[in-house]
Amino acid sequence: MTRSSASWVTPARMASLLMIPFLPAQASVGDVGLLPTPPMGFNNWARFECDLNETLFTDTAQSMVSRGLLDAGYNRLNLDDCWMQTERSANGSLQWNTTLFPHGIPWLANYAREHGFHLGIYEDAGNATCGGYPGSLNHEQQDADTFASWGIDYLKLDGCNIYAENGQPLRDEYKDLYTQWHKILSGMSQPLIFSESAPAYFCTNETDWMRVMDWIPENGELARHSDDVLVYSGEGSAWESIMTNYDYQVQVARYQQPGYYNDPDFLIPDHPGLTDDEKKSHFALWASFGAPLIISAYIPDLPEEVITFLKNKDFIDVDQDPLAQQAALVTRDANFDVLTRSLANGDRLLTVLNRGKKTSKTTIPISQLGLDSSCKYRARNLWTGAVETIKESVEITLDTHATIAYRITPPRGCTKTTPTGMIFNTASSRCLTASSDKVTFSTCDAKNSQVWSVLGSGSKFTLSPLSDSSKCLSASKDGSASLVSCKGGSGTSWSHFMTGHLKSASGDCLADSNGASLETCDQSVAGQIMGLPSGVKLASGLF
Ligand SMILES: *[C@@H]1O[C@H](CO)[C@@H](O)[C@H](O)[C@H]1NC(C)=O
Ligand SMILES: *[C@@H]1O[C@H](CO)[C@@H](O)[C@H](O)[C@H]1NC(C)=O
Ligand SMILES: *[C@@H]1O[C@H](CO)[C@@H](O)[C@H](O)[C@H]1NC(C)=O
Ligand SMILES: *[C@@H]1O[C@H](CO)[C@@H](O)[C@H](O)[C@H]1NC(C)=O
Ligand SMILES: *[C@@H]1O[C@H](CO)[C@@H](O)[C@H](O)[C@H]1NC(C)=O
């Protein structure tokens, strides 16, 4: 669980944060070795909510072993909310519910280990969990020590029931608590993996959300940035819920790097509201993102076809690729989203989703993927394993809500790829569009005038639309963005920052306003936050 109806009123909160001794912060992106690739495993929440117990976990573990999921890489068993008793013990330690866990959590951790798994647990940084059980506020070190002593190496830390003190912005309260937790968890003799829920509490306000995201990768290994995926018994559309988190995920691609992964929440492959194509799309998209693959389903009862696609080695290899690039949008139109990313061995991924209501066809020029149109590439269909040769373009026909992915291998002499794709304002989802000597932000239409090549190898680069490769995006002296000859000098040099700002050499930021303008860079202006193709090297600092 992450989000619930927390009421954000001002509470009294103690000053204990100030008394935490300094510990070196070294996990996450500072210590890639703690979680070099995204986690894979099981969590009870979306399927069972509070109805968890020891048997569910042992049965699930046995099934994951016998059905080959463990061997495929799913090696984590994560407890979610409601595992504990409503009161702490006399010495203040957390206690498990002995009815639900008759042998105890340390026993379960040992059981997990003996079967090849790691056990993860859930707590909340506030004064109560979302389900109303004791929160960790003021018990941070004690609870971390308790989890470690139980044999747990992964903590999902929620953010229900956090309240701001003395009128401090709520997001700063979250930052203080999560930074404190990072210091504790990364300072343990065996550091715990830290799954942060903080961003999820801010995703309805673009600028607040991004300002939370800015400190997230330094403070943990993965982060739930958006809504809980629809639970099994929930009302509403499971597919829309998946697409909601997908739409948040594409906005935060730039934050992902080895050691830190954006988490769009659980896979729900037995949700009764999903079609077979939707279940497979969910998996294929999450793997394309390099997202955590945490299954929330009753695994012993999953049909064999579902187990088979969850074990698809080609997709899992993409998910676990050590480069950890997140696939980013190349184009979007009324039906199709096209995404690409690079893989560690120099291959390029092409993932295509049909979001439309009917079967449709599309043609994707390979130049849109940053590949050389004069070369022939080998493309492996990740669903079927079939290999075909592609040149110039790829033709794809997809049923409604289906996803296809190809792993594209360049021949010798054609190994250079260019970060290429949409530049879009994450708040409006409008695309930067080239037209003769002008640029505007407009509805995405998948034309070459909306596909940008990022040229240059460092964190300063030029941006050229595929529709006219002699032209580059320029910051004009009159405060507007325009297209000029790529020989136009420093006005065509840009940098992208973790905050999302796309800054010109003269120090102004591109904004989705009045067509496309240049403004004084400002973190509180949502129109300045841009998504770029994957593989762009970010400039250091906050714009
Ligand atoms: C948590 O803090 C809030 C605000 O001070 C308070 O209203 C609430 O009762 C507290 N909850 C618990 C479980 O202590
Ligand atoms: C454990 O939980 C599962 C899933 O909610 C439930 O079906 C089962 O009856 C429970 N078992 C026990 C022993 O409580
Ligand atoms: C433990 O869980 C059982 C079954 O859900 C519940 O009836 C009981 O109240 C819980 N005990 C505590 C101490 O929370
Ligand atoms: C605190 O109490 C719990 C349960 O009573 C016990 O298991 C634990 O060892 C105690 N912790 C310390 C540090 O004494
Ligand atoms: C987002 O939050 C900030 C304060 O943190 C506020 O100034 C701004 O108005 C909010 N934006 C919207 C669209 O509500």
Coordinates of C-alpha atoms and ligand atoms in Angstrom, one line a residue:
M1 CA 0.0 0.0 0.0
T2 CA 1.2 3.5 -0.5
R3 CA -1.5 6.0 -0.9
S4 CA -4.6 6.3 1.2
S5 CA -6.7 9.1 2.6
A6 CA -4.0 10.7 4.7
S7 CA -5.2 14.0 6.0
W8 CA -2.4 16.4 5.9
V9 CA -2.9 18.6 9.0
T10 CA -0.3 20.2 11.1
P11 CA 0.7 17.9 14.0
A12 CA 3.2 18.1 16.8
R13 CA 6.4 16.4 15.8
M14 CA 9.4 15.9 17.9
A15 CA 12.9 17.3 17.3
S16 CA 14.6 13.9 17.3
L17 CA 15.7 14.3 13.7
L18 CA 18.4 16.7 14.8
M19 CA 19.9 14.2 17.2
I20 CA 20.7 11.6 14.6
P21 CA 24.4 11.1 14.5
F22 CA 26.1 11.5 11.1
L23 CA 26.5 8.3 9.2
P24 CA 28.1 8.1 5.8
A25 CA 25.5 7.9 3.1
Q26 CA 26.6 5.3 0.6
A27 CA 23.8 3.2 -0.8
S28 CA 21.7 3.8 -3.9
V29 CA 23.5 5.5 -6.8
G30 CA 26.5 6.0 -4.5
D31 CA 26.7 2.2 -4.0
V32 CA 25.3 0.5 -7.2
G33 CA 26.3 -2.9 -5.8
L34 CA 23.5 -2.9 -3.3
L35 CA 20.9 -3.3 -6.1
P36 CA 22.7 -3.4 -9.4
T37 CA 19.6 -4.3 -11.4
P38 CA 15.9 -3.8 -10.6
P39 CA 14.3 -6.2 -8.0
M40 CA 12.1 -9.1 -9.0
G41 CA 9.7 -11.1 -6.8
F42 CA 6.4 -11.2 -5.0
N43 CA 4.4 -8.9 -2.8
N44 CA 1.0 -9.7 -1.4
W45 CA -0.6 -6.2 -1.5
A46 CA -2.5 -5.7 -4.8
R47 CA -3.8 -9.3 -4.7
F48 CA -4.5 -9.9 -1.0
E49 CA -4.2 -6.5 0.7
C50 CA -4.3 -7.1 4.5
D51 CA -5.1 -10.8 4.1
L52 CA -1.5 -12.0 4.4
N53 CA -0.1 -14.8 6.5
E54 CA 2.8 -17.3 6.7
T55 CA 1.1 -19.9 4.6
L56 CA 0.5 -17.5 1.7
F57 CA 4.2 -16.8 1.7
T58 CA 5.4 -20.4 2.1
D59 CA 3.0 -21.6 -0.6
T60 CA 4.0 -18.8 -2.9
A61 CA 7.7 -19.5 -2.4
Q62 CA 7.2 -23.2 -3.1
S63 CA 5.2 -22.4 -6.2
M64 CA 7.8 -19.9 -7.4
V65 CA 10.4 -22.6 -7.1
S66 CA 8.5 -25.4 -8.7
R67 CA 7.1 -23.2 -11.5
G68 CA 10.5 -21.8 -12.4
L69 CA 10.0 -18.2 -11.4
L70 CA 12.9 -18.3 -8.9
D71 CA 15.2 -19.6 -11.6
A72 CA 13.9 -16.9 -13.9
G73 CA 15.1 -14.2 -11.4
Y74 CA 12.1 -13.6 -9.1
N75 CA 13.9 -14.0 -5.8
R76 CA 12.2 -11.6 -3.4
L77 CA 9.3 -12.2 -1.1
N78 CA 8.0 -8.9 0.2
L79 CA 5.4 -8.5 3.0
D80 CA 3.2 -5.4 2.7
D81 CA 1.1 -3.6 5.4
C82 CA -0.8 -5.4 8.2
W83 CA 1.9 -7.9 9.2
M84 CA 2.3 -6.5 12.7
Q85 CA 0.5 -6.1 16.0
T86 CA -1.3 -2.9 16.8
E87 CA 1.0 -2.2 19.7
R88 CA 4.8 -2.1 20.2
S89 CA 6.3 -4.4 22.8
A90 CA 7.3 -3.1 26.3
N91 CA 10.7 -2.1 25.1
G92 CA 9.3 -0.3 22.0
S93 CA 10.1 -3.0 19.4
L94 CA 7.7 -3.9 16.6
Q95 CA 6.0 -7.3 16.9
W96 CA 4.5 -9.5 14.2
N97 CA 0.9 -10.8 14.5
T98 CA 1.4 -14.2 16.0
T99 CA -1.9 -15.5 14.5
L100 CA -0.8 -14.6 11.0
F101 CA 2.9 -15.6 11.5
P102 CA 2.8 -18.5 14.0
H103 CA 6.5 -19.3 13.5
G104 CA 7.5 -15.7 13.4
I105 CA 9.1 -13.4 10.9
P106 CA 12.7 -14.5 11.6
W107 CA 11.6 -18.1 10.8
L108 CA 10.0 -16.9 7.6
A109 CA 13.2 -15.0 6.6
N110 CA 15.1 -18.1 7.2
Y111 CA 12.6 -20.2 5.3
A112 CA 12.9 -17.7 2.4
R113 CA 16.7 -17.9 2.5
E114 CA 16.8 -21.7 2.6
H115 CA 14.6 -21.7 -0.6
G116 CA 16.8 -19.1 -2.4
F117 CA 14.8 -15.9 -1.7
H118 CA 15.3 -12.7 0.2
L119 CA 12.6 -11.5 2.6
G120 CA 11.4 -7.8 2.4
I121 CA 9.2 -5.9 4.8
Y122 CA 6.9 -2.9 4.9
E123 CA 6.8 0.1 7.3
D124 CA 5.8 3.7 7.3
A125 CA 7.9 6.8 8.0
G126 CA 5.0 8.5 9.7
N127 CA 3.3 7.8 13.1
A128 CA 1.1 5.0 11.6
T129 CA 1.0 2.8 8.5
C130 CA -1.7 3.3 6.0
G131 CA -3.5 0.4 7.6
G132 CA -3.2 2.0 11.1
Y133 CA -0.4 -0.1 12.5
P134 CA 2.5 1.5 14.4
G135 CA 4.6 3.8 12.2
S136 CA 8.3 4.2 12.6
L137 CA 8.4 7.8 13.5
N138 CA 10.8 8.2 16.4
H139 CA 11.7 4.5 16.2
E140 CA 13.8 4.7 13.1
Q141 CA 17.1 3.1 14.3
Q142 CA 15.3 0.7 16.5
D143 CA 13.0 -0.6 13.7
A144 CA 15.9 -0.8 11.3
D145 CA 17.9 -2.9 13.8
T146 CA 14.8 -5.1 14.4
F147 CA 14.4 -5.8 10.7
A148 CA 18.1 -6.6 10.3
S149 CA 18.0 -8.9 13.3
W150 CA 15.1 -10.7 11.8
G151 CA 17.1 -11.4 8.6
I152 CA 15.4 -8.9 6.4
D153 CA 17.3 -7.0 3.7
Y154 CA 14.7 -4.9 2.0
L155 CA 12.4 -2.2 3.4
K156 CA 9.4 -0.6 1.6
L157 CA 8.9 2.5 3.6
D158 CA 5.5 4.2 3.1
G159 CA 4.5 7.8 3.7
C160 CA 0.9 7.7 5.1
N161 CA 0.5 9.8 8.3
I162 CA 3.5 12.2 7.9
Y163 CA 2.6 15.7 9.0
A164 CA 4.6 18.9 8.6
E165 CA 5.9 20.7 11.6
N166 CA 6.0 24.4 12.1
G167 CA 4.5 25.2 8.8
Q168 CA 7.4 23.6 6.9
P169 CA 6.3 22.4 3.4
L170 CA 5.2 18.9 3.7
R171 CA 7.6 17.7 1.0
D172 CA 10.5 18.9 3.2
E173 CA 9.1 16.9 6.1
Y174 CA 9.2 13.8 3.8
K175 CA 12.8 14.7 2.7
D176 CA 14.0 15.0 6.3
L177 CA 12.5 11.6 7.2
Y178 CA 13.6 9.7 4.1
T179 CA 17.1 11.2 4.2
Q180 CA 17.3 10.1 7.9
W181 CA 16.2 6.6 6.9
H182 CA 18.7 6.5 4.1
K183 CA 21.5 7.3 6.5
I184 CA 20.3 4.6 8.9
L185 CA 19.8 1.8 6.2
S186 CA 22.9 2.5 4.3
G187 CA 25.0 2.8 7.5
M188 CA 24.0 -0.7 8.7
S189 CA 26.7 -3.3 8.7
Q190 CA 24.6 -5.1 6.0
P191 CA 22.8 -2.1 4.3
L192 CA 19.1 -2.7 3.6
I193 CA 17.6 -2.0 0.2
F194 CA 15.4 1.1 0.5
S195 CA 12.1 1.3 -1.5
E196 CA 10.9 4.9 -1.1
S197 CA 7.2 5.8 -1.3
A198 CA 7.6 9.5 -0.8
P199 CA 7.1 10.7 -4.5
A200 CA 3.7 9.0 -4.7
Y201 CA 2.3 11.5 -2.2
F202 CA 3.1 14.4 -4.5
C203 CA 2.4 13.2 -8.0
T204 CA -0.8 15.2 -8.4
N205 CA 1.3 18.5 -8.3
E206 CA 3.9 18.4 -11.1
T207 CA 6.5 20.8 -9.6
D208 CA 6.2 19.5 -6.0
W209 CA 6.5 15.9 -7.4
M210 CA 9.6 16.7 -9.4
R211 CA 11.2 18.5 -6.4
V212 CA 10.7 15.3 -4.4
M213 CA 12.0 13.2 -7.2
D214 CA 15.2 15.3 -7.3
W215 CA 16.4 13.9 -3.9
I216 CA 15.0 10.3 -4.4
P217 CA 17.8 8.6 -6.4
E218 CA 20.4 9.6 -3.8
N219 CA 18.4 8.2 -1.0
G220 CA 17.2 4.8 -2.0
E221 CA 17.3 2.0 -4.6
L222 CA 13.8 2.3 -5.9
A223 CA 10.8 4.6 -5.6
R224 CA 7.1 4.3 -5.9
H225 CA 6.4 7.6 -7.8
S226 CA 2.7 7.3 -8.4
D227 CA -0.6 5.7 -7.5
D228 CA -1.1 2.2 -6.2
V229 CA -2.1 -0.1 -9.0
L230 CA -5.7 -1.2 -8.8
V231 CA -6.1 -4.0 -6.2
Y232 CA -7.7 -7.3 -7.1
S233 CA -11.0 -6.4 -5.5
G234 CA -10.9 -2.8 -6.5
E235 CA -13.5 -0.9 -8.5
G236 CA -12.5 0.7 -11.8
S237 CA -10.4 -0.2 -14.8
A238 CA -7.2 -2.2 -14.1
W239 CA -5.9 -1.2 -17.5
E240 CA -6.5 2.5 -16.9
S241 CA -4.7 2.1 -13.6
I242 CA -1.7 0.6 -15.3
M243 CA -1.7 3.3 -18.0
T244 CA -1.9 6.0 -15.3
N245 CA 1.3 4.7 -13.7
Y246 CA 2.8 4.2 -17.2
D247 CA 2.1 7.9 -17.9
Y248 CA 3.8 8.9 -14.7
Q249 CA 6.7 6.6 -15.4
V250 CA 7.6 8.1 -18.8
Q251 CA 7.9 11.5 -17.1
V252 CA 10.7 10.4 -14.8
A253 CA 12.9 8.4 -17.2
R254 CA 15.9 10.7 -16.6
Y255 CA 16.2 9.8 -12.9
Q256 CA 16.8 6.2 -13.5
Q257 CA 20.5 4.9 -13.4
P258 CA 22.3 1.9 -12.2
G259 CA 21.5 1.5 -8.5
Y260 CA 18.2 3.4 -8.7
Y261 CA 15.0 2.4 -10.4
N262 CA 11.7 4.1 -10.9
D263 CA 8.9 1.9 -9.6
P264 CA 5.4 2.0 -11.4
D265 CA 4.1 -0.6 -8.9
F266 CA 3.2 -4.3 -9.1
L267 CA 2.5 -6.6 -11.9
I268 CA -1.1 -7.9 -11.5
P269 CA -1.3 -10.9 -13.9
D270 CA -4.3 -12.5 -12.3
H271 CA -6.4 -9.3 -12.2
P272 CA -9.9 -10.2 -13.4
G273 CA -10.2 -6.9 -15.2
L274 CA -7.4 -7.5 -17.6
T275 CA -7.4 -9.2 -21.0
D276 CA -4.5 -11.5 -21.9
D277 CA -3.0 -8.8 -24.2
E278 CA -3.2 -6.3 -21.4
K279 CA -1.4 -8.6 -18.9
K280 CA 1.4 -9.3 -21.4
S281 CA 1.6 -5.6 -22.3
H282 CA 2.0 -4.7 -18.6
F283 CA 4.9 -7.1 -18.3
A284 CA 6.5 -6.1 -21.6
L285 CA 6.3 -2.4 -20.8
W286 CA 7.7 -2.7 -17.2
A287 CA 10.6 -4.8 -18.5
S288 CA 11.2 -2.2 -21.3
F289 CA 11.4 0.4 -18.5
G290 CA 13.9 -1.6 -16.5
A291 CA 11.3 -1.4 -13.7
P292 CA 11.0 -3.6 -10.6
L293 CA 9.1 -6.8 -11.6
I294 CA 7.2 -7.5 -8.4
I295 CA 4.3 -9.9 -9.0
S296 CA 1.2 -9.4 -6.8
A297 CA -1.0 -12.4 -7.7
Y298 CA -1.8 -15.8 -6.3
I299 CA 1.1 -17.5 -8.0
P300 CA 0.1 -21.2 -7.3
D301 CA -3.1 -20.6 -9.4
L302 CA -1.6 -18.6 -12.3
P303 CA -2.3 -20.3 -15.6
E304 CA 0.7 -21.8 -17.3
E305 CA 0.6 -19.3 -20.2
V306 CA 1.0 -16.5 -17.7
I307 CA 3.9 -18.2 -15.9
T308 CA 5.4 -18.7 -19.4
F309 CA 5.4 -15.0 -20.3
L310 CA 6.5 -13.9 -16.8
K311 CA 9.6 -16.1 -17.4
N312 CA 10.3 -14.8 -20.9
K313 CA 14.1 -14.6 -20.8
D314 CA 14.5 -12.0 -23.5
F315 CA 12.3 -9.5 -21.7
I316 CA 13.9 -10.3 -18.3
D317 CA 17.4 -9.7 -19.9
V318 CA 16.1 -6.3 -21.0
D319 CA 14.7 -5.6 -17.6
Q320 CA 17.9 -6.6 -15.9
D321 CA 20.2 -4.9 -18.4
P322 CA 23.1 -3.4 -16.4
L323 CA 23.0 -0.1 -18.3
A324 CA 19.6 0.5 -16.5
Q325 CA 18.4 3.0 -19.1
Q326 CA 14.7 3.5 -19.0
A327 CA 13.0 3.3 -22.3
A328 CA 11.8 6.7 -23.3
L329 CA 9.2 7.9 -25.8
V330 CA 10.3 8.2 -29.4
T331 CA 6.8 9.1 -30.7
R332 CA 3.2 9.2 -29.6
D333 CA 0.0 9.5 -31.7
A334 CA -3.6 8.8 -31.1
N335 CA -3.0 5.0 -31.2
F336 CA 0.7 4.2 -30.7
D337 CA 3.4 4.9 -28.2
V338 CA 6.9 4.0 -29.5
L339 CA 9.8 3.7 -27.0
T340 CA 13.5 3.0 -27.2
R341 CA 16.6 2.7 -25.1
S342 CA 20.1 1.3 -25.5
L343 CA 21.3 -1.9 -23.9
A344 CA 24.7 -2.6 -22.4
N345 CA 25.9 -4.7 -25.4
G346 CA 25.1 -1.9 -27.9
D347 CA 21.7 -3.3 -28.9
R348 CA 18.8 -1.0 -29.2
L349 CA 15.3 -1.8 -27.9
L350 CA 12.1 -1.0 -29.8
T351 CA 8.9 -1.3 -27.8
V352 CA 5.5 -0.4 -29.3
L353 CA 2.2 -0.2 -27.5
N354 CA -1.2 0.2 -29.2
R355 CA -3.2 2.3 -26.7
G356 CA -6.1 2.6 -29.2
K357 CA -9.4 0.8 -29.1
K358 CA -8.9 -1.4 -32.2
T359 CA -6.2 -3.3 -34.2
S360 CA -4.0 -0.8 -36.0
K361 CA -0.9 -0.6 -38.1
T362 CA 2.0 1.7 -38.0
T363 CA 5.4 2.2 -39.8
I364 CA 8.4 3.3 -37.7
P365 CA 11.4 4.7 -39.6
I366 CA 14.5 3.3 -37.9
S367 CA 16.0 6.8 -38.0
Q368 CA 13.5 7.6 -35.3
L369 CA 15.3 5.1 -33.1
G370 CA 18.6 6.8 -33.6
L371 CA 19.8 4.1 -36.0
D372 CA 21.4 4.6 -39.4
S373 CA 18.9 4.2 -42.3
S374 CA 21.6 2.9 -44.6
C375 CA 22.4 -0.1 -42.5
K376 CA 20.5 -3.4 -42.2
Y377 CA 19.9 -4.6 -38.6
R378 CA 19.0 -7.9 -37.0
A379 CA 15.8 -7.6 -35.0
R380 CA 14.6 -10.3 -32.5
N381 CA 11.0 -10.3 -31.6
L382 CA 11.0 -10.7 -27.9
W383 CA 7.7 -12.6 -27.8
T384 CA 8.4 -15.2 -30.4
G385 CA 12.2 -15.2 -30.6
A386 CA 11.9 -14.9 -34.4
V387 CA 14.7 -12.9 -35.9
E388 CA 14.2 -10.7 -39.0
T389 CA 16.3 -8.3 -40.9
I390 CA 15.1 -4.7 -40.9
K391 CA 16.2 -1.7 -42.9
E392 CA 14.8 1.8 -43.2
S393 CA 11.6 1.1 -41.4
V394 CA 9.6 -1.4 -39.3
E395 CA 6.0 -2.2 -40.0
I396 CA 3.9 -3.2 -37.0
T397 CA 0.3 -4.3 -36.6
L398 CA -1.0 -4.6 -33.1
D399 CA -4.3 -5.5 -31.5
T400 CA -5.8 -3.1 -29.0
H401 CA -3.7 -2.7 -25.9
A402 CA -1.0 -5.1 -27.1
T403 CA 2.7 -4.5 -27.0
I404 CA 5.5 -5.8 -29.1
A405 CA 9.2 -5.4 -28.6
Y406 CA 12.3 -6.0 -30.7
R407 CA 15.9 -6.2 -29.7
I408 CA 17.8 -4.7 -32.5
T409 CA 21.5 -5.7 -33.1
P410 CA 23.6 -3.5 -35.4
P411 CA 26.0 -5.0 -37.9
R412 CA 29.7 -4.1 -37.8
G413 CA 30.3 -0.5 -38.9
C414 CA 26.8 0.6 -37.8
T415 CA 27.2 0.5 -34.1
K416 CA 26.7 4.2 -33.5
T417 CA 23.4 5.2 -32.1
T418 CA 22.1 8.7 -31.4
P419 CA 19.7 9.5 -28.5
T420 CA 16.6 10.2 -30.5
G421 CA 13.0 10.8 -29.7
M422 CA 10.4 13.2 -28.3
I423 CA 11.1 16.3 -26.3
F424 CA 7.9 16.9 -24.4
N425 CA 6.7 19.0 -21.5
T426 CA 5.9 16.5 -18.8
A427 CA 3.1 18.6 -17.3
S428 CA 1.2 19.1 -20.6
S429 CA 2.4 16.0 -22.5
R430 CA 2.8 18.3 -25.5
C431 CA 5.6 17.7 -28.0
L432 CA 8.2 20.1 -29.2
T433 CA 7.5 20.5 -32.9
A434 CA 9.6 21.9 -35.7
S435 CA 8.1 23.9 -38.6
S436 CA 10.4 25.7 -41.1
D437 CA 12.2 28.2 -38.8
K438 CA 9.9 28.0 -35.8
V439 CA 9.2 25.6 -33.0
T440 CA 6.0 25.2 -30.9
F441 CA 4.7 22.7 -28.4
S442 CA 1.7 20.9 -29.8
T443 CA -0.2 17.6 -29.6
C444 CA 2.1 14.7 -30.3
D445 CA 1.5 13.2 -33.8
A446 CA 4.5 10.9 -34.4
K447 CA 5.8 12.9 -37.3
N448 CA 9.5 13.5 -37.9
S449 CA 9.1 17.2 -37.0
Q450 CA 8.6 15.9 -33.4
V451 CA 11.6 13.5 -33.3
W452 CA 14.8 15.1 -32.1
S453 CA 18.4 13.9 -32.4
V454 CA 20.6 14.8 -29.5
L455 CA 24.0 15.4 -31.0
G456 CA 27.2 15.6 -29.0
S457 CA 28.8 13.3 -26.5
G458 CA 28.9 15.3 -23.3
S459 CA 26.2 17.1 -21.2
K460 CA 26.2 20.0 -23.8
F461 CA 24.6 19.1 -27.0
T462 CA 22.6 20.3 -30.0
L463 CA 19.0 19.3 -30.9
S464 CA 18.0 18.7 -34.5
P465 CA 14.6 17.6 -35.8
L466 CA 14.6 14.5 -38.1
S467 CA 12.4 16.5 -40.4
D468 CA 15.4 18.8 -41.3
S469 CA 18.8 17.7 -40.0
S470 CA 20.4 20.9 -41.2
K471 CA 18.5 22.8 -38.6
C472 CA 19.1 23.0 -34.8
L473 CA 17.1 24.3 -31.9
S474 CA 18.3 27.8 -31.0
A475 CA 17.8 30.3 -28.2
S476 CA 17.1 33.5 -30.0
K477 CA 18.1 36.9 -28.6
D478 CA 14.5 38.0 -28.5
G479 CA 13.6 35.3 -25.9
S480 CA 12.0 32.8 -28.2
A481 CA 13.1 29.4 -29.3
S482 CA 13.6 28.9 -33.0
L483 CA 15.3 26.8 -35.6
V484 CA 18.5 28.0 -37.2
S485 CA 21.3 26.4 -39.3
C486 CA 23.2 24.0 -37.1
K487 CA 26.3 26.1 -37.9
G488 CA 24.6 28.8 -35.8
G489 CA 27.1 28.8 -32.9
S490 CA 26.5 28.9 -29.1
G491 CA 22.8 29.7 -29.4
T492 CA 22.3 26.1 -30.4
S493 CA 24.0 24.5 -27.4
W494 CA 21.7 23.0 -24.7
S495 CA 22.0 21.1 -21.4
H496 CA 19.4 18.9 -19.6
F497 CA 19.3 18.7 -15.9
M498 CA 17.9 16.2 -13.4
T499 CA 15.2 18.7 -12.5
G500 CA 14.0 18.4 -16.1
H501 CA 15.1 21.9 -17.2
L502 CA 16.4 22.2 -20.8
K503 CA 18.8 25.2 -20.5
S504 CA 20.4 27.2 -23.3
A505 CA 24.0 28.4 -23.3
S506 CA 22.7 31.9 -22.4
G507 CA 21.2 30.5 -19.2
D508 CA 17.4 30.5 -20.0
C509 CA 15.1 27.5 -20.0
L510 CA 12.8 26.3 -22.7
A511 CA 9.2 26.5 -21.7
D512 CA 5.8 25.2 -23.1
S513 CA 4.2 28.7 -23.2
N514 CA 3.4 31.1 -26.0
G515 CA 4.2 28.3 -28.5
A516 CA 7.7 27.7 -27.2
S517 CA 9.6 30.4 -25.3
L518 CA 12.7 30.9 -23.2
E519 CA 12.2 31.9 -19.7
T520 CA 14.2 32.5 -16.5
C521 CA 14.8 29.0 -15.1
D522 CA 12.4 28.3 -12.3
Q523 CA 11.7 25.0 -10.4
S524 CA 8.2 26.0 -9.7
V525 CA 7.2 26.4 -13.3
A526 CA 5.8 23.1 -14.6
G527 CA 6.0 24.3 -18.2
Q528 CA 9.8 24.1 -18.0
I529 CA 10.1 20.5 -17.1
M530 CA 11.0 18.4 -20.2
G531 CA 11.3 14.7 -21.0
L532 CA 14.1 13.9 -23.5
P533 CA 15.3 10.8 -25.3
S534 CA 17.0 8.2 -23.2
G535 CA 20.8 8.2 -23.1
V536 CA 21.2 12.0 -22.8
K537 CA 23.9 12.8 -20.3
L538 CA 22.5 15.1 -17.6
A539 CA 24.4 18.2 -16.5
S540 CA 25.3 18.2 -12.9
G541 CA 23.5 20.3 -10.3
L542 CA 20.0 21.7 -10.3
F543 CA 19.8 23.8 -13.5
Ligands
LIG1 C1 -0.4 10.9 14.3 O1 -0.2 12.3 14.4 C2 -1.4 13.1 14.1 C3 -1.1 14.5 14.1 O2 -0.4 14.9 15.2 C4 -2.4 12.7 15.1 O3 -3.6 13.4 14.8 C5 -2.7 11.2 15.1 O4 -3.5 10.9 16.1 C6 -1.4 10.5 15.3 N1 -1.6 9.1 15.1 C7 -1.1 8.1 15.9 C8 -1.4 6.7 15.5 O5 -0.3 8.4 16.8
LIG2 C1 -3.7 -17.2 4.4 O1 -4.0 -16.2 3.4 C2 -4.6 -16.7 2.3 C3 -4.8 -15.5 1.3 O2 -5.5 -14.5 1.9 C4 -5.9 -17.4 2.6 O3 -6.5 -17.9 1.5 C5 -5.7 -18.5 3.6 O4 -6.9 -19.0 4.1 C6 -4.9 -18.0 4.8 N1 -4.5 -19.1 5.6 C7 -4.5 -19.1 6.9 C8 -4.0 -20.3 7.6 O5 -4.9 -18.1 7.6
LIG3 C1 -3.8 -10.7 14.2 O1 -4.5 -11.1 13.0 C2 -5.8 -11.7 13.2 C3 -6.3 -12.2 11.9 O2 -6.3 -11.1 11.0 C4 -6.7 -10.6 13.9 O3 -7.9 -11.2 14.2 C5 -6.0 -10.2 15.2 O4 -6.7 -9.1 15.8 C6 -4.6 -9.7 15.0 N1 -3.9 -9.5 16.2 C7 -3.3 -8.3 16.5 C8 -2.7 -8.3 17.9 O5 -3.3 -7.4 15.8
LIG4 C1 12.3 -6.2 23.0 O1 11.2 -7.0 23.2 C2 11.1 -8.0 22.2 C3 9.7 -8.7 22.5 O2 9.4 -8.7 23.8 C4 12.3 -9.0 22.3 O3 12.1 -10.0 21.3 C5 13.5 -8.1 22.0 O4 14.7 -8.9 22.1 C6 13.6 -7.0 22.9 N1 14.7 -6.1 22.4 C7 15.7 -5.7 23.2 C8 16.7 -4.8 22.5 O5 15.7 -6.0 24.4
LIG5 C1 1.9 22.9 -6.4 O1 2.5 23.1 -5.2 C2 3.1 24.4 -5.0 C3 3.6 24.5 -3.6 O2 4.4 23.5 -3.2 C4 2.1 25.5 -5.3 O3 2.8 26.8 -5.2 C5 1.5 25.3 -6.6 O4 0.5 26.3 -6.8 C6 0.9 23.9 -6.8 N1 0.4 23.8 -8.1 C7 -0.8 23.5 -8.4 C8 -1.1 23.3 -9.9 O5 -1.7 23.3 -7.6

